[in-house]
C-alpha positions as a printed Julia matrix, in Angstrom:
337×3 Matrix{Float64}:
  67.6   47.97  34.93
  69.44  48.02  32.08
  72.74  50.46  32.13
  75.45  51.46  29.84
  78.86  50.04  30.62
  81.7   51.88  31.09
  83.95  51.46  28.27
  87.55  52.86  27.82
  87.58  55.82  25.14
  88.97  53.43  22.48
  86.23  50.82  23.14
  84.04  53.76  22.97
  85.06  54.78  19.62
  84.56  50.93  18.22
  81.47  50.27  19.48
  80.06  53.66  18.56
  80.65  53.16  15.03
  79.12  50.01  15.07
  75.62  51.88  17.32
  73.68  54.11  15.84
  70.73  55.87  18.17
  68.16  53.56  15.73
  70.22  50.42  17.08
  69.99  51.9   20.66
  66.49  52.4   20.41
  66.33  48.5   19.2
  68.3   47.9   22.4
  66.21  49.52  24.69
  62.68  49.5   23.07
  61.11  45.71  21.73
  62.06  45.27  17.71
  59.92  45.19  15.19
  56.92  47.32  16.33
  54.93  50.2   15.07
  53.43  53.08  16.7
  50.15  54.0   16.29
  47.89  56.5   18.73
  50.54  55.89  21.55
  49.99  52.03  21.46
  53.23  49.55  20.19
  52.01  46.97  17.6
  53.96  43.95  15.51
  54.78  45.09  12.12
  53.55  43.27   9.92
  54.49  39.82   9.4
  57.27  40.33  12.21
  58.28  38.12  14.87
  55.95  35.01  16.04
  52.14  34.91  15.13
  49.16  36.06  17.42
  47.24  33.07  18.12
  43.57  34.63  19.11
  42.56  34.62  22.55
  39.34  32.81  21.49
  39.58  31.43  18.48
  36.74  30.64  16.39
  34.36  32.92  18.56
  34.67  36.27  17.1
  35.31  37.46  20.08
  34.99  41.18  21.11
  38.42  40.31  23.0
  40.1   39.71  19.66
  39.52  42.26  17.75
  38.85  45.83  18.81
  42.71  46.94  19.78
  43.45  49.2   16.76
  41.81  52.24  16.58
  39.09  53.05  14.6
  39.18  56.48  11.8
  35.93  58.25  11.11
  34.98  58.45   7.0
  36.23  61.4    6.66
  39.76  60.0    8.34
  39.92  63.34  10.6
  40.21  61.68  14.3
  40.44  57.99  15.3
  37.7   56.54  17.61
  39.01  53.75  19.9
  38.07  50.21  19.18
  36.68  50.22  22.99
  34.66  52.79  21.88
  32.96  51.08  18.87
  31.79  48.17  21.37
  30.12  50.94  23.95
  28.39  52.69  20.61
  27.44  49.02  20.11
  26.08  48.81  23.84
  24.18  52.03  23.42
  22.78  51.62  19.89
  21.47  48.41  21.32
  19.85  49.98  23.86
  18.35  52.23  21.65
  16.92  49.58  19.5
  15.13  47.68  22.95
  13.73  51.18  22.87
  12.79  51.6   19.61
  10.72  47.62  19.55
   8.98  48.12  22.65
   7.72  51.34  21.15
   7.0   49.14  17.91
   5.09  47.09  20.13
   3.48  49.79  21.34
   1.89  50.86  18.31
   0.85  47.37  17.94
  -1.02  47.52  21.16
  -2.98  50.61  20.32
  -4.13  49.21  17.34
  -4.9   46.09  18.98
  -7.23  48.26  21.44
  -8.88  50.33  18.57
 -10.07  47.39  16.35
 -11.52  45.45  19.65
 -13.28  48.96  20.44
 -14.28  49.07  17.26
 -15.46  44.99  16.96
 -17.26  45.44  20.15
 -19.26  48.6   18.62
 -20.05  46.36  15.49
 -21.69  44.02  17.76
 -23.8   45.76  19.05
 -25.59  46.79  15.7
 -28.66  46.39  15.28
 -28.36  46.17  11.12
 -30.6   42.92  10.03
 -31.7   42.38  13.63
 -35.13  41.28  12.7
 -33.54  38.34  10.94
 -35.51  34.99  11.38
 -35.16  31.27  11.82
 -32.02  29.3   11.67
 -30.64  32.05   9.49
 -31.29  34.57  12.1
 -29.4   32.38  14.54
 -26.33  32.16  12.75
 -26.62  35.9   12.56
 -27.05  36.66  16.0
 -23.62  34.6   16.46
 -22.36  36.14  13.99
 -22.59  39.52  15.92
 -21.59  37.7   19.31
 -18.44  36.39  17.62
 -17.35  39.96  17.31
 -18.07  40.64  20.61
 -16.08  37.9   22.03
 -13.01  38.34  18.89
 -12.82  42.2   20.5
 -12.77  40.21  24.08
  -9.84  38.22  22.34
  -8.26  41.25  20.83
  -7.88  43.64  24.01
  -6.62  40.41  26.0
  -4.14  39.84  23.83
  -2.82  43.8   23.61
  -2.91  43.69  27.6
  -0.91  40.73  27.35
   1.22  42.75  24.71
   2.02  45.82  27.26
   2.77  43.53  30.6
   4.65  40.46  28.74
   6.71  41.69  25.95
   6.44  45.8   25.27
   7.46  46.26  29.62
   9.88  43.65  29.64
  11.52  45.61  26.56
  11.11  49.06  27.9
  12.38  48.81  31.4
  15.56  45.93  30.88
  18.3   48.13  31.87
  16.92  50.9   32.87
  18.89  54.03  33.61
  22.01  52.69  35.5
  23.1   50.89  32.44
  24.37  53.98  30.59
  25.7   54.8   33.79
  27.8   51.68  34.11
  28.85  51.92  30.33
  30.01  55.53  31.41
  32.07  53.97  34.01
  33.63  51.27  31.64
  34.24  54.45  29.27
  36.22  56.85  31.75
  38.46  53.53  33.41
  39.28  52.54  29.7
  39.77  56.44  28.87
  42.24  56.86  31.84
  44.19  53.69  31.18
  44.95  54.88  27.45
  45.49  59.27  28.91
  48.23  57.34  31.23
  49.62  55.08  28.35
  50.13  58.3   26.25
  51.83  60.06  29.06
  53.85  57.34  29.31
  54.48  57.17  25.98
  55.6   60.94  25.85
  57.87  59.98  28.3
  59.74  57.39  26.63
  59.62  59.47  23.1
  61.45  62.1   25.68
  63.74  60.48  27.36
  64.74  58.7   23.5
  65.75  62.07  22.14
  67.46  63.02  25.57
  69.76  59.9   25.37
  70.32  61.1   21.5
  71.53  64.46  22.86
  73.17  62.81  25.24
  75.39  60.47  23.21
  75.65  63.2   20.24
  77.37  65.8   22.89
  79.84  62.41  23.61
  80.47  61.89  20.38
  81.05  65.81  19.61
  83.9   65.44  22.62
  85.34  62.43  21.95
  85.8   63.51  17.9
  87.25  66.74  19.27
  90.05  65.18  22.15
  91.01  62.86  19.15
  91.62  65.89  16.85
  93.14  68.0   19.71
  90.57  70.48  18.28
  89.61  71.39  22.14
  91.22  71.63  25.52
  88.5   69.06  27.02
  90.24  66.35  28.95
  89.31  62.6   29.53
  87.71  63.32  32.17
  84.87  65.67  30.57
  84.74  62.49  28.42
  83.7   60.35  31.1
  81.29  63.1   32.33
  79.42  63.21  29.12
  79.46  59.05  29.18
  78.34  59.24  32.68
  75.22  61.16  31.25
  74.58  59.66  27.97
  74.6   55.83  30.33
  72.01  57.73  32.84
  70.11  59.05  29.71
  69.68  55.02  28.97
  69.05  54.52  31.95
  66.02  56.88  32.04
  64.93  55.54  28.59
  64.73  52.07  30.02
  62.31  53.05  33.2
  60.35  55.0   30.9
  60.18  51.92  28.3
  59.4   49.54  31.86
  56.98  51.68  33.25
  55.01  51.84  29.18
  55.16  48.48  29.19
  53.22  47.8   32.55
  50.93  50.81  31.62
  50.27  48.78  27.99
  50.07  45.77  30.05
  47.47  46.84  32.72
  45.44  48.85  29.78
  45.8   45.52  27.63
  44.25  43.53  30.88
  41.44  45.73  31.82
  40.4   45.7   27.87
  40.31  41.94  27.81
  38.57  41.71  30.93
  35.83  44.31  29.7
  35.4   43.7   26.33
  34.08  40.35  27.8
  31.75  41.85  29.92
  30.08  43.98  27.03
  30.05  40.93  24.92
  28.18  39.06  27.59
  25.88  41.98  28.45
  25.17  41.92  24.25
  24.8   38.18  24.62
  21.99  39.06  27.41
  20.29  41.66  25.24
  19.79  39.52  22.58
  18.66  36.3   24.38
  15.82  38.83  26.52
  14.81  40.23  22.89
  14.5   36.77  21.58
  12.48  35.19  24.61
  10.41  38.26  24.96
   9.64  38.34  20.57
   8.92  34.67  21.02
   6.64  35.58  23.48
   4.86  37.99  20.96
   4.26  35.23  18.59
   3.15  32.82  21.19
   0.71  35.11  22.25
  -0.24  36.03  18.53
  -0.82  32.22  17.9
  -3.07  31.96  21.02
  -5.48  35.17  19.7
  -5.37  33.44  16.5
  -6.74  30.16  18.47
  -9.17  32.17  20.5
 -10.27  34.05  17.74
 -10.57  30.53  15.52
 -12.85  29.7   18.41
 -15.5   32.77  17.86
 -16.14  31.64  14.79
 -16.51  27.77  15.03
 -20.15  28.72  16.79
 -21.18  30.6   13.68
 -19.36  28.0   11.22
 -21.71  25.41  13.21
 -24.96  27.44  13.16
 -24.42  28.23   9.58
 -24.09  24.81   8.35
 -27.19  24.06  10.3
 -28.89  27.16   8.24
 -31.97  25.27   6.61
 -34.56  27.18   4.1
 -37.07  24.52   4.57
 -36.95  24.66   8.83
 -36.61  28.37   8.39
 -39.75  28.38   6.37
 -41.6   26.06   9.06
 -40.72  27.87  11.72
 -42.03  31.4    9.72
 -45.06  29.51   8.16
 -46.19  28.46  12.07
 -45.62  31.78  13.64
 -47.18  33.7   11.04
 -49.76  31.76   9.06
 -53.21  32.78   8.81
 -55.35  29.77   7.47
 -54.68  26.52   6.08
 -58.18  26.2    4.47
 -57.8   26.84   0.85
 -60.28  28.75  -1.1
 -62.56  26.28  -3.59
 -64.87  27.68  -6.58
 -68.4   28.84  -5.87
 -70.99  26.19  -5.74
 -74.45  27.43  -7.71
């Protein structure tokens, strides 16, 4: 613990003119800083340089320590509050694409309702020959495409729109509420500390202003105060420093201990973003994967009817009618007299 020595009255009087309270408060509180929201910073360009915790990673660790001011510049939102907005609106977005997928799946269910009515039309069913072959596939294809269609939207709902809906589920904003109210605490008891060291400063300026004000009058005999109110008042003004310097010690380890748990969270929302991402991406990959298969399937509906259609024939068609409906081959001849 830093305290004030105790200096004879003329030692007093040279030293004093060389300390100001701004030089005390350079004594007892770290140089070069600035003050913003309760939280000491390096002024600019001051003192050594902040190599980044993890550089080249844009790390959430790195930088989200100043406070943040809304548009309008009316009140300052944390910069651990930014990363839980972060958190959330992410959360919100999962939400948001699983109901996207959603929509995807009803329409997906509609058009195979709506292929499997097609086929079972009975427009041009009297159709004939190879022609009427390639048409009855034709119909069949949209059968089995609506077959293809309400797989794939069932495969939709259990492999990518669930998955999306129900990763972190309701605990999660729980958890991020936790994160919020440790985080909040830390910075309520960094600004109580910090009232306490802007109180005990101007106490230790009162302090050494009342010895000054008795010292300047015993040298000008303009009071009957003796020495030894003198060493009273230094007696207070050296337990004034005193009290400035716990207050400073016990900021510090406040800053310290906020300055840990932020570190040590801020990581875990950056990996829990990390995680959100890499499920979006396996589960949207998953969506295509399963888009390319109904394309497949589908492709293989209508490789029957691309067969049967290059197989249509006019001339077998017009065997096949010709046999099945003929009704002579005996031609008529003239009239013989």
């Amino acid at each position: 613990m830093f305290t004030l020595p105790f200096w004879s009255l003329q030692s007093l009087r040279r030293i004093q003119s060389l300390t100001s309270l701004r030089s005390l408060r350079g004594r007892f509180i770290t140089r070069c800083v600035t003050k913003i929201n309760c939280v000491t910073f390096p002024l600019p360009g001051e003192g050594p340089e902040q190599q980044l915790l993890k550089p080249d990673e844009w790390s959430y660790c790195d930088y989200f320590w100043a406070d943040k001011k809304d548009p309008q510049g009316a009140t300052s939102l944390p910069g651990f509050e930014v990363l839980l907005q972060k958190q959330l609106k992410g959360k919100q977005m999962q939400k948001e694409m699983s109901e996207f997928v959603h929509e995807r799946i009803k329409i997906e269910e509609e058009y195979a309702k709506n292929l499997s009515k097609l086929s079972l039309s009975p427009l041009a069913a009297q159709e004939e020959g190879t022609l009427g072959e390639a048409w009855t596939q034709l119909k069949k294809s949209l059968h089995d495409e609506a077959e293809v269609h309400l797989k794939f939207a069932n495969k939709l709902h259990t492999e990518v729109e669930k998955p999306l809906l129900t990763f972190r589920g309701d605990n999660f904003k729980k958890d991020l509420k936790k994160y919020d109210h440790h985080i909040a605490d830390l910075r309520k008891q960094l600004a109580s500390r910090f009232a306490s060291v802007e109180k005990a400063r101007k106490a230790l300026a009162d302090r050494q202003k009342d010895l000054d004000l008795k010292t300047q009058q015993l040298e000008v005999k303009l009071s009957n105060k003796t020495e030894e109110d003198i060493k009273k008042a230094r007696r207070k003004s050296t337990q004034a420093g005193d009290d400035l310097m716990r207050c400073v010690d016990l900021y510090n380890q406040t800053q310290s201990k906020w300055f840990e748990e932020m570190v040590t969270t801020n990581m875990e929302l950056e990996k829990l973003e990390v995680e959100r991402i890499e499920w979006i991406q396996q589960h949207l990959r998953q969506y295509t994967t399963l888009r390319h298969e109904t394309d497949m399937f589908n492709q293989s509906t209508v490789e029957p009817v691309d067969q049967l259609l290059q197989n249509v024939d006019p001339s077998k068609d017009r065997e096949l009618w010709v046999k099945e409906n003929k009704t002579g081959d005996v031609r008529p001849v003239d009239m013989d007299i």
